[in-house]
PDB file of C-alpha atoms in Angstrom:
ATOM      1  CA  UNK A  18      -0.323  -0.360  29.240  1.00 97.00           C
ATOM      2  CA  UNK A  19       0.752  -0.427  32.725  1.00 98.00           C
ATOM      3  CA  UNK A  20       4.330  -0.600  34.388  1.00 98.00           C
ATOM      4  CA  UNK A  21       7.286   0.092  36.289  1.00 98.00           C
ATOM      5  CA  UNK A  22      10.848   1.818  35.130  1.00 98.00           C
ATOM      6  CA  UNK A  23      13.130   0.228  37.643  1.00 98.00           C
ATOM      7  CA  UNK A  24      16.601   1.546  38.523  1.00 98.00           C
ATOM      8  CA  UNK A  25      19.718  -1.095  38.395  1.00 97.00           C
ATOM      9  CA  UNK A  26      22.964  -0.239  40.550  1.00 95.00           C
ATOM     10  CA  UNK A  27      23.946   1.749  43.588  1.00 94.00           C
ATOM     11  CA  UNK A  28      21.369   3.888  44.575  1.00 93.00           C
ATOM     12  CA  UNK A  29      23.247   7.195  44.195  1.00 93.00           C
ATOM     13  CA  UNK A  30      23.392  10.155  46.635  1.00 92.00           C
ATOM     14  CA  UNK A  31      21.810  12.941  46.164  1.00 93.00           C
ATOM     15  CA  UNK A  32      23.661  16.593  46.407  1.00 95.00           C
ATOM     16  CA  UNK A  33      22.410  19.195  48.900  1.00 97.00           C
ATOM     17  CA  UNK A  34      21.690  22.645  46.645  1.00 97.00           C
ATOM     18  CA  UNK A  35      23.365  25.663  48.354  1.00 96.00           C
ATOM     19  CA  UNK A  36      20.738  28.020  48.211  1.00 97.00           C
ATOM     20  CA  UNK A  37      22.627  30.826  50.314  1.00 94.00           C
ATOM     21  CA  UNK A  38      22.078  33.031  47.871  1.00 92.00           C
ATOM     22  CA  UNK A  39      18.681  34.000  48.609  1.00 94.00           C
ATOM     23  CA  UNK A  40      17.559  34.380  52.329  1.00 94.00           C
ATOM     24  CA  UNK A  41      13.876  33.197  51.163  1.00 95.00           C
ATOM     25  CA  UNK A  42      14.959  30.048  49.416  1.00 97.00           C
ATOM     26  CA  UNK A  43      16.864  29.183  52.829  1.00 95.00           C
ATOM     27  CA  UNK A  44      14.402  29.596  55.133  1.00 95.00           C
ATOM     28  CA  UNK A  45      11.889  27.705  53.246  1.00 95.00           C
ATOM     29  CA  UNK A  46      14.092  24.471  53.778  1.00 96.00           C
ATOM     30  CA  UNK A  47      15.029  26.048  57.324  1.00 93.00           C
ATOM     31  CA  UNK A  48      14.323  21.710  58.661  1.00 93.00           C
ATOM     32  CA  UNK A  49      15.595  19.982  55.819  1.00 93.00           C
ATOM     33  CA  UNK A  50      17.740  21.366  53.290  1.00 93.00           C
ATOM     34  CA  UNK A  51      16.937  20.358  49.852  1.00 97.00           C
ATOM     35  CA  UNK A  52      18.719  17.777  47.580  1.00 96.00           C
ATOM     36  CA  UNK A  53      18.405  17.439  43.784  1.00 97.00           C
ATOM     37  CA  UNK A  54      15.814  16.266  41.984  1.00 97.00           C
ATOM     38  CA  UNK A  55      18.059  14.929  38.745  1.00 97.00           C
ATOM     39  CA  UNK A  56      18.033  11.334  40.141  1.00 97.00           C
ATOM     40  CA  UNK A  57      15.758  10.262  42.709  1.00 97.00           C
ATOM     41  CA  UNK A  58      15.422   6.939  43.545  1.00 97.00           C
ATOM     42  CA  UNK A  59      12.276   5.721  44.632  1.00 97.00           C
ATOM     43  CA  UNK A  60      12.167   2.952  48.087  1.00 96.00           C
ATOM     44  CA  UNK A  61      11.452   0.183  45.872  1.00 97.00           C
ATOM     45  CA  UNK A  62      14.149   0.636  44.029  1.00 97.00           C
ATOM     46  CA  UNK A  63      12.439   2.594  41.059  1.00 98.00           C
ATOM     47  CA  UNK A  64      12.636   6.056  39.320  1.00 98.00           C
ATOM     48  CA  UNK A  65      10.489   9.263  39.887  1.00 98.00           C
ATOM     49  CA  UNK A  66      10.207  11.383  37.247  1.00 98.00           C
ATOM     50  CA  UNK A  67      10.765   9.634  34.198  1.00 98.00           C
ATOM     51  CA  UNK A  68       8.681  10.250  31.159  1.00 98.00           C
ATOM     52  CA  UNK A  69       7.249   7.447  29.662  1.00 98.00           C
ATOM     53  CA  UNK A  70       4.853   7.736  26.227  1.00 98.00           C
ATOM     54  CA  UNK A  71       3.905   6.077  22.917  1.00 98.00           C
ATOM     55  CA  UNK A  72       6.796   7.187  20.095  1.00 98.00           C
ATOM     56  CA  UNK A  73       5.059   5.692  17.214  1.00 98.00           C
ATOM     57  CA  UNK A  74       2.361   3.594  15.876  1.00 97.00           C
ATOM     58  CA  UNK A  75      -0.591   5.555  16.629  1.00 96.00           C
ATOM     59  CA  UNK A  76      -2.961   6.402  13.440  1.00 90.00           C
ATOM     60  CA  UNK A  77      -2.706   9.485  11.850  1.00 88.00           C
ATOM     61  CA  UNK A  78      -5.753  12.172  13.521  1.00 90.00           C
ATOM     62  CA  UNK A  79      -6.169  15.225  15.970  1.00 91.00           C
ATOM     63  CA  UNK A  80      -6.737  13.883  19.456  1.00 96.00           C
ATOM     64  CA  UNK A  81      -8.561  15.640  21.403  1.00 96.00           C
ATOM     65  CA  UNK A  82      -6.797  18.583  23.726  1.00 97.00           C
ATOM     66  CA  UNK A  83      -7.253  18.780  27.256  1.00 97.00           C
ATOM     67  CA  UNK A  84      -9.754  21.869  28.869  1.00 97.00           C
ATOM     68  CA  UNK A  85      -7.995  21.306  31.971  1.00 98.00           C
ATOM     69  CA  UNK A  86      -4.526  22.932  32.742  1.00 98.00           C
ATOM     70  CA  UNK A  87      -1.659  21.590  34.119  1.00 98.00           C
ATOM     71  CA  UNK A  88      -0.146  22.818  36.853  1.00 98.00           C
ATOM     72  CA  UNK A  89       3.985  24.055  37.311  1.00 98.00           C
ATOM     73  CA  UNK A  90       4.404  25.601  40.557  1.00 98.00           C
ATOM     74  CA  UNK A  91       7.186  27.366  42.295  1.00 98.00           C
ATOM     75  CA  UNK A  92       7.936  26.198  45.412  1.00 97.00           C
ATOM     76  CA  UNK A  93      10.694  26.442  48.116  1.00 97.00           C
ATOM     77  CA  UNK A  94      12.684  27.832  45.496  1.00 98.00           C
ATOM     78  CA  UNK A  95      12.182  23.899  43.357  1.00 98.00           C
ATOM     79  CA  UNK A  96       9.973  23.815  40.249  1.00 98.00           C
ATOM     80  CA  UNK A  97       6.704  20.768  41.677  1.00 98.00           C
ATOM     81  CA  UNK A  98       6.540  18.824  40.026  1.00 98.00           C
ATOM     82  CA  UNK A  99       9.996  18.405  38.422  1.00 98.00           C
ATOM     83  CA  UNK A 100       8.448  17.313  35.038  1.00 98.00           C
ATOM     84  CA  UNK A 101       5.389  16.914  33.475  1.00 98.00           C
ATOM     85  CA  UNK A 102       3.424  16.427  30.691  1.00 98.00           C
ATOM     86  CA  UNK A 103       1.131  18.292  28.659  1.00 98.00           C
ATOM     87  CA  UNK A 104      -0.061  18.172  25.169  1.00 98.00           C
ATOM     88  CA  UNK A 105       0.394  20.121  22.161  1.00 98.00           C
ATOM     89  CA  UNK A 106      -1.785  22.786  22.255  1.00 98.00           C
ATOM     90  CA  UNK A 107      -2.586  22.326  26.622  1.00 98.00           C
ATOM     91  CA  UNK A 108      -2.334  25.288  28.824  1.00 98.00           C
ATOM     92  CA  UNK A 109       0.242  25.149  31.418  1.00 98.00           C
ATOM     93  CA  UNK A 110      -0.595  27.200  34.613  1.00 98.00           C
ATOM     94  CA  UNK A 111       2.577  28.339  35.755  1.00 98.00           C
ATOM     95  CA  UNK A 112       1.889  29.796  39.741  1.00 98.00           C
ATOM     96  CA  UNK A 113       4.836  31.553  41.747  1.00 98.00           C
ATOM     97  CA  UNK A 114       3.566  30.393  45.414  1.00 97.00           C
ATOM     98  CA  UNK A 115       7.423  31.942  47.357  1.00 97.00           C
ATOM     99  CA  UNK A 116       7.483  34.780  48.754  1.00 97.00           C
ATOM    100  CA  UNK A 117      10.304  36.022  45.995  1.00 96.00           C
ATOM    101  CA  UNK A 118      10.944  36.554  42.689  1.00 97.00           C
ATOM    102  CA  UNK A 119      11.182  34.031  39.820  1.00 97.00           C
ATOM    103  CA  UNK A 120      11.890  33.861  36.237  1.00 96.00           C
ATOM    104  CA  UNK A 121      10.675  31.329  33.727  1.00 97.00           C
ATOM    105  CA  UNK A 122      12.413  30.344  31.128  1.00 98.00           C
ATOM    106  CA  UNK A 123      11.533  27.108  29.057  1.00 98.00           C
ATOM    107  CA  UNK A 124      14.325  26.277  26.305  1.00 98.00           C
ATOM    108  CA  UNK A 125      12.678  24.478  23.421  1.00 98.00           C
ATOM    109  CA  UNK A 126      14.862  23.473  20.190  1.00 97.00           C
ATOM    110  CA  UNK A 127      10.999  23.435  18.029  1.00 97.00           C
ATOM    111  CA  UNK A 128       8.688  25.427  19.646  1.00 98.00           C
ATOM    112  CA  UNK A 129       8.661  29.301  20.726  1.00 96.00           C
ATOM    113  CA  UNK A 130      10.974  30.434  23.586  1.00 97.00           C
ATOM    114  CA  UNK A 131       9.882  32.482  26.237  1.00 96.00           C
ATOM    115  CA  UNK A 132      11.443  34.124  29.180  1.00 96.00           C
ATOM    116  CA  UNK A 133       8.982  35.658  31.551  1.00 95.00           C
ATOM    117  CA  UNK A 134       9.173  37.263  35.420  1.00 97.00           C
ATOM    118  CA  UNK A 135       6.939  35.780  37.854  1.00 97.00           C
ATOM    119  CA  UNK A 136       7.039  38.116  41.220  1.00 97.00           C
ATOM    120  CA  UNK A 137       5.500  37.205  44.596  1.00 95.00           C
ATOM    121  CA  UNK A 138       1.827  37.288  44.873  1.00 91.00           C
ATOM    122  CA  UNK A 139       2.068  37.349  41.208  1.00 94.00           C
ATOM    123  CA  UNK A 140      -1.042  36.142  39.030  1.00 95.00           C
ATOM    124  CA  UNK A 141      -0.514  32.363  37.191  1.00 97.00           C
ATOM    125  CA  UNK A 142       0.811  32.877  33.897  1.00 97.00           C
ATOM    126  CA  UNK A 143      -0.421  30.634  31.140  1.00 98.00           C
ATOM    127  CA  UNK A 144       1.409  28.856  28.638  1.00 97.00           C
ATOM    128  CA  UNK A 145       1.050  26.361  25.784  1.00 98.00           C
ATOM    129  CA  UNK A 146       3.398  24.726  22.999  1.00 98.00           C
ATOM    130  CA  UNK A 147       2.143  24.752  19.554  1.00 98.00           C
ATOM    131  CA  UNK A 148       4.610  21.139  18.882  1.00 97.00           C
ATOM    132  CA  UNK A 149       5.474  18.071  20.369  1.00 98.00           C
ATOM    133  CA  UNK A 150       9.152  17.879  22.044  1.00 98.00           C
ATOM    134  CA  UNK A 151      10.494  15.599  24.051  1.00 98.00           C
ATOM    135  CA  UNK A 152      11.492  16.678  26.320  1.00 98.00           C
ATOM    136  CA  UNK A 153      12.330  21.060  26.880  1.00 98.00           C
ATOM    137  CA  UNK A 154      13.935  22.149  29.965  1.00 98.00           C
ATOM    138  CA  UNK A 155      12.879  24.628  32.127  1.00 98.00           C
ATOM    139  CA  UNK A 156      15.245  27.133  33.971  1.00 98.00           C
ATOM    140  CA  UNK A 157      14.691  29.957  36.515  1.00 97.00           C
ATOM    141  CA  UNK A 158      17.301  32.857  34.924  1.00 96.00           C
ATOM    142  CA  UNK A 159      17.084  34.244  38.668  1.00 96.00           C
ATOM    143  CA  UNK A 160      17.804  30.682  41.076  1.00 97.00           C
ATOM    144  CA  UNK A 161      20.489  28.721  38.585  1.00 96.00           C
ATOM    145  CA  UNK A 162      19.330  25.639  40.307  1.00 97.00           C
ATOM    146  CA  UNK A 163      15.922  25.694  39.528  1.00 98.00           C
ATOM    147  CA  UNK A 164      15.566  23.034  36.738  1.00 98.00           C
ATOM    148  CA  UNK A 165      12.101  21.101  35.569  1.00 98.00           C
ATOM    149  CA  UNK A 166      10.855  19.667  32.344  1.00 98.00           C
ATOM    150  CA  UNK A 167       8.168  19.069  29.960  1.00 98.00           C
ATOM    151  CA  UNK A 168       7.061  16.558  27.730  1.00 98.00           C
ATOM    152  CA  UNK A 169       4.833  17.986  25.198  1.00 98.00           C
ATOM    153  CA  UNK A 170       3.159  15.507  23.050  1.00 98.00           C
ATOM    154  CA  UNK A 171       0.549  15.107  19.970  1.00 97.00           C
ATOM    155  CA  UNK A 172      -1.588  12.908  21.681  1.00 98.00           C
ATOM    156  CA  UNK A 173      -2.659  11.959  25.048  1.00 98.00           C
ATOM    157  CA  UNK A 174      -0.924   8.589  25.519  1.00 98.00           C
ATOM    158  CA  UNK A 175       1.789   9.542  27.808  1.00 98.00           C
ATOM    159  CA  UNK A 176       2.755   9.199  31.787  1.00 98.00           C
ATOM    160  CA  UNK A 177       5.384  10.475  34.331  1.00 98.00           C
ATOM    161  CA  UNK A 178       6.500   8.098  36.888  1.00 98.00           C
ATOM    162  CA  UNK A 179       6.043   9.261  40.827  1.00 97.00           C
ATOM    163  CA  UNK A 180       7.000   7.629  44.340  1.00 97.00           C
ATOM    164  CA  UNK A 181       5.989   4.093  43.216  1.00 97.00           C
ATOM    165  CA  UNK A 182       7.919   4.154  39.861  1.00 98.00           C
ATOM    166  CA  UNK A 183       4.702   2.904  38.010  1.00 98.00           C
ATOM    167  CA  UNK A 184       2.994   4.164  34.881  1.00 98.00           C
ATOM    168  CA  UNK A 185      -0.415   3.958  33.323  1.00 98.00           C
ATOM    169  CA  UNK A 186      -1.657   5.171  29.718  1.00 98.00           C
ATOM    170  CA  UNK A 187      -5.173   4.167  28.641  1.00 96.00           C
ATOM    171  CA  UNK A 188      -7.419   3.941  25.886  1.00 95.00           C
ATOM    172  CA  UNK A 189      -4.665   3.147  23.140  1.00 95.00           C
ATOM    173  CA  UNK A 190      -6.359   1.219  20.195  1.00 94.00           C
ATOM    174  CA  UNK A 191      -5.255  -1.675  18.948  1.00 95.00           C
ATOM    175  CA  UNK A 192      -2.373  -1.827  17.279  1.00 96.00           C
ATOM    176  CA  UNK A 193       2.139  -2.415  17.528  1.00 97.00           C
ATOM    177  CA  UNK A 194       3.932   0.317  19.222  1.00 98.00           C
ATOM    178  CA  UNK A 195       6.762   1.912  20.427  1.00 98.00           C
ATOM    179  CA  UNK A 196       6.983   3.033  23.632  1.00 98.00           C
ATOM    180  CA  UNK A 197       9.617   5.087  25.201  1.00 98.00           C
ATOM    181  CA  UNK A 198      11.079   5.900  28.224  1.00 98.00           C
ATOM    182  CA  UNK A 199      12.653   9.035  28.804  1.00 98.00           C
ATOM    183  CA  UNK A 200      14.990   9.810  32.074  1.00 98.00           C
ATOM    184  CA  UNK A 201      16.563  13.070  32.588  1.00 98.00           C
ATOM    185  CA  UNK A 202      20.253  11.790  33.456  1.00 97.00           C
ATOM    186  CA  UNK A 203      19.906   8.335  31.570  1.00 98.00           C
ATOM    187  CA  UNK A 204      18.326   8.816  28.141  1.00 98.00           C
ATOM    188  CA  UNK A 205      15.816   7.066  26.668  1.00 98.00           C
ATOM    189  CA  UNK A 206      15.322   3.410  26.599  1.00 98.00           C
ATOM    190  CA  UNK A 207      12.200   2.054  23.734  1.00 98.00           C
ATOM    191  CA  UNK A 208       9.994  -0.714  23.915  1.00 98.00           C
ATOM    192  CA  UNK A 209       7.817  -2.446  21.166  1.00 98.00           C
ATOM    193  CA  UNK A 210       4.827  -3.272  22.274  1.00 97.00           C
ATOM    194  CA  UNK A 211       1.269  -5.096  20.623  1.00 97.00           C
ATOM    195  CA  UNK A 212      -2.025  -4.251  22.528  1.00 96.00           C
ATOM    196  CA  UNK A 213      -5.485  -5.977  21.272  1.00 95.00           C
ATOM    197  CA  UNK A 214      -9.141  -4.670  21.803  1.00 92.00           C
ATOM    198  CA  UNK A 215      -9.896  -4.419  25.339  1.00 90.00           C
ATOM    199  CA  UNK A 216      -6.157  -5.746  26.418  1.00 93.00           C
ATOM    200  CA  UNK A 217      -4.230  -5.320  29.011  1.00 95.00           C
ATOM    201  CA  UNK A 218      -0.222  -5.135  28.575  1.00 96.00           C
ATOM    202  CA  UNK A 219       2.723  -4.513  30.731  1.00 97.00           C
ATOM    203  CA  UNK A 220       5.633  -3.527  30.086  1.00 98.00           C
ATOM    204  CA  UNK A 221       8.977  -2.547  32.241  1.00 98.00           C
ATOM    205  CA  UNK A 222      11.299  -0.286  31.606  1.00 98.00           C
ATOM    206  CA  UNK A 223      14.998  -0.388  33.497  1.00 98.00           C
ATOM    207  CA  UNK A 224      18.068   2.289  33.717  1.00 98.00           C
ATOM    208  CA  UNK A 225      21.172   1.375  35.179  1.00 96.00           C
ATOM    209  CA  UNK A 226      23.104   3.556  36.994  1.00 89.00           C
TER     210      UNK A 226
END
């Protein structure tokens, strides 16, 4: 399944974060101060960062989980990137690449919370969650405007939208099912969907604004 969650309205402005606080965080966006990452509003008129996976439908087994990390840094004083997805079970390499302290501190409503210090020239701390939840928000207890999120899901079908707006999950079987997107200021919006052997779907998803 392949396609694009578009973004209908006024393309709205995004706020500068007053990082005054901390001398590090300022210098690192000495050129270009940094705006939020809540909304952000691709060129062609699509959305970064939204979470896109399959809700229901798929049959009842253990897929398969990842070797392969994936990686949260901390950078400039901004979680990159701003969400992502793992699943259940994944490791999440969390890295701390500023020269100042962080603390991390995912918020989950089903799995275990944790609330760890990351220094400078720290080592990467890994992380997994035992359950799916869509979606649990990150928070740095130091920098109140560090904010990121993570979709942790039972299987592998699942996508996050970057600076095109477009999504990709393959190697669903055949079979009806819903598909959701998930956006961090405009909820979720689901899909039903039918996909064949071998076929090829697409299937839009748009927020308004």
């Amino acid at each position: 399944i392949t396609g694009k969650v578009s973004f209908d309205g006024t393309k709205p402005t995004s706020k500068t974060i007053d990082m005054s606080a901390n001398p590090v965080c300022m210098r690192a966006h000495a050129s270009a101060p940094q705006k939020t990452e809540d909304v952000v509003v691709n060129d062609n008129g699509t959305l970064k960062y939204a979470f896109v996976w399959i809700k229901s439908g798929l049959p009842d087994k253990n897929w398969q989980t990842p070797s392969t990390p994936v990686t949260l840094d901390q950078v400039g004083c901004m979680y990159k990137p701003h969400v992502i997805g793992v699943m259940a079970g994944q490791q999440i390499d969390i890295k701390n690449s500023d020269p100042t302290n962080h603390n991390i501190h995912p918020q989950p409503q089903t799995n275990q919370e944790w609330n760890e210090s990351q220094p400078p020239g720290a080592g990467d701390k890994m992380q997994s969650f035992a359950r799916q939840e869509v979606m649990i928000p990150v928070k740095c207890n130091i920098h109140s405007w560090m904010r990121s999120y993570i979709g942790v899901i039972s299987h592998p079908f699942f996508a996050v939208t970057g600076d095109d707006g477009t999504f990709s999950i393959k190697g669903l079987p055949p079979g009806t099912y819903v598909i959701e997107a998930w956006h961090e200021k405009y909820g979720t919006s689901d899909q039903t969907i039918t996909v064949g052997a071998k076929d090829s779907k697409t299937q839009d998803f748009s927020f308004k604004g």
